[in-house]
PDB file of C-alpha atoms in Angstrom:
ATOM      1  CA  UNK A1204      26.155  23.990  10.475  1.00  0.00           C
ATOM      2  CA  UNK A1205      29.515  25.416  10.816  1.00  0.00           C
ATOM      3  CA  UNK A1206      32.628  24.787   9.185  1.00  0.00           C
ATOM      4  CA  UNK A1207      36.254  26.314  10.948  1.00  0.00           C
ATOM      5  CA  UNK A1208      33.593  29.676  12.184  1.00  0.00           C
ATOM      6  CA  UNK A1209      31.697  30.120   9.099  1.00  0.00           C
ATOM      7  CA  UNK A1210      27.967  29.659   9.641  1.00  0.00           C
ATOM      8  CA  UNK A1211      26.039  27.452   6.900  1.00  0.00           C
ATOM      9  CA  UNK A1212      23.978  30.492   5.513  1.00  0.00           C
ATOM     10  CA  UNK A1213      27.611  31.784   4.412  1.00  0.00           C
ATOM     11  CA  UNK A1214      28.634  29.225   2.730  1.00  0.00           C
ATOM     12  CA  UNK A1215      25.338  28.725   0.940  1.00  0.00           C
ATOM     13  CA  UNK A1216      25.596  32.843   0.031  1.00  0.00           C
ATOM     14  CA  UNK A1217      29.354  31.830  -1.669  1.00  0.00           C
ATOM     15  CA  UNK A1218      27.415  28.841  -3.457  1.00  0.00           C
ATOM     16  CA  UNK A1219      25.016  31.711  -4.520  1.00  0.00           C
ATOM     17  CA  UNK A1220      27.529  34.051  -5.648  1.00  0.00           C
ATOM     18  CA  UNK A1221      29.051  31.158  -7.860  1.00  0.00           C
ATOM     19  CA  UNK A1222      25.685  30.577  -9.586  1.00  0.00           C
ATOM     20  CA  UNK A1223      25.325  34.179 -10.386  1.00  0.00           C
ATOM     21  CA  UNK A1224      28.553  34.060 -12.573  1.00  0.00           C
ATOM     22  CA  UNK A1225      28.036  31.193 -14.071  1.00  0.00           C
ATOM     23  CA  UNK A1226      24.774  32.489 -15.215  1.00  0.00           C
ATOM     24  CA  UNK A1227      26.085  35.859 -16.009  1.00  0.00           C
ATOM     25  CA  UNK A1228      28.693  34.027 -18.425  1.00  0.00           C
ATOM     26  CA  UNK A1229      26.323  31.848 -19.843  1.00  0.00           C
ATOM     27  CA  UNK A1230      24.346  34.143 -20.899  1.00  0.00           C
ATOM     28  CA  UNK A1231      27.018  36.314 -22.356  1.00  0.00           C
ATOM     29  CA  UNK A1232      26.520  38.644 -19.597  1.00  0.00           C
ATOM     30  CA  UNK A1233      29.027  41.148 -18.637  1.00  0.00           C
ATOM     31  CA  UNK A1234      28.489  42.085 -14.971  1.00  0.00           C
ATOM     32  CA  UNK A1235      29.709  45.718 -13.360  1.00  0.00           C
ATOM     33  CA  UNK A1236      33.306  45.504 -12.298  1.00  0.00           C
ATOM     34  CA  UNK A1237      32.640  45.831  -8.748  1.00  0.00           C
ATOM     35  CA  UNK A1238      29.632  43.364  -8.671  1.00  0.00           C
ATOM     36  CA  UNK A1239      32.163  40.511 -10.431  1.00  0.00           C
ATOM     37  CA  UNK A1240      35.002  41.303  -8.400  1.00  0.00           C
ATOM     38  CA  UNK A1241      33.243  41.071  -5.382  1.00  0.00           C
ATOM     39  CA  UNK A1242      31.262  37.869  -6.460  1.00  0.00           C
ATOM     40  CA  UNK A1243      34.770  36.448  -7.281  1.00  0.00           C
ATOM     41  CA  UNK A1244      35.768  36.982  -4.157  1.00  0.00           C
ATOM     42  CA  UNK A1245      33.360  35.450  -2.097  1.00  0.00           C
ATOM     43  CA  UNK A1246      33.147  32.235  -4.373  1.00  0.00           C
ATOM     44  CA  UNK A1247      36.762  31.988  -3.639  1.00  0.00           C
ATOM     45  CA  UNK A1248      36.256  32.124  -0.128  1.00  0.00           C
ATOM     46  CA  UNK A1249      33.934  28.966  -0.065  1.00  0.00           C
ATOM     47  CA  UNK A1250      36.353  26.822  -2.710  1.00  0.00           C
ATOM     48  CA  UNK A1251      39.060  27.784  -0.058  1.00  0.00           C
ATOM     49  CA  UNK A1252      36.984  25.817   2.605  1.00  0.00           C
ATOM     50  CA  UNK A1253      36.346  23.124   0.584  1.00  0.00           C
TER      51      UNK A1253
END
């Protein structure tokens, strides 16, 4: 599958990313900086396509 160039195993890595901080937060989790900006990120990118 591919949606405007992104392959299907991207979008299903953003869907991953989502799960990890909503996991994260439900536990009460505080992730490293880096790891939640860039997790962030990439979940935007896939609600952007959506």
């Amino acid at each position: 599958m591919e949606i405007l160039g992104v392959s299907g195993s991207l979008l299903r890595g953003n869907q991953h990313c989502s799960g990890i901080l909503v996991r994260a937060a439900r536990r009460g989790k505080k992730l490293p900086v880096l790891l939640d900006r860039v997790l962030k990120q990439q979940a935007d990118t896939q609600d952007s396509l959506d």
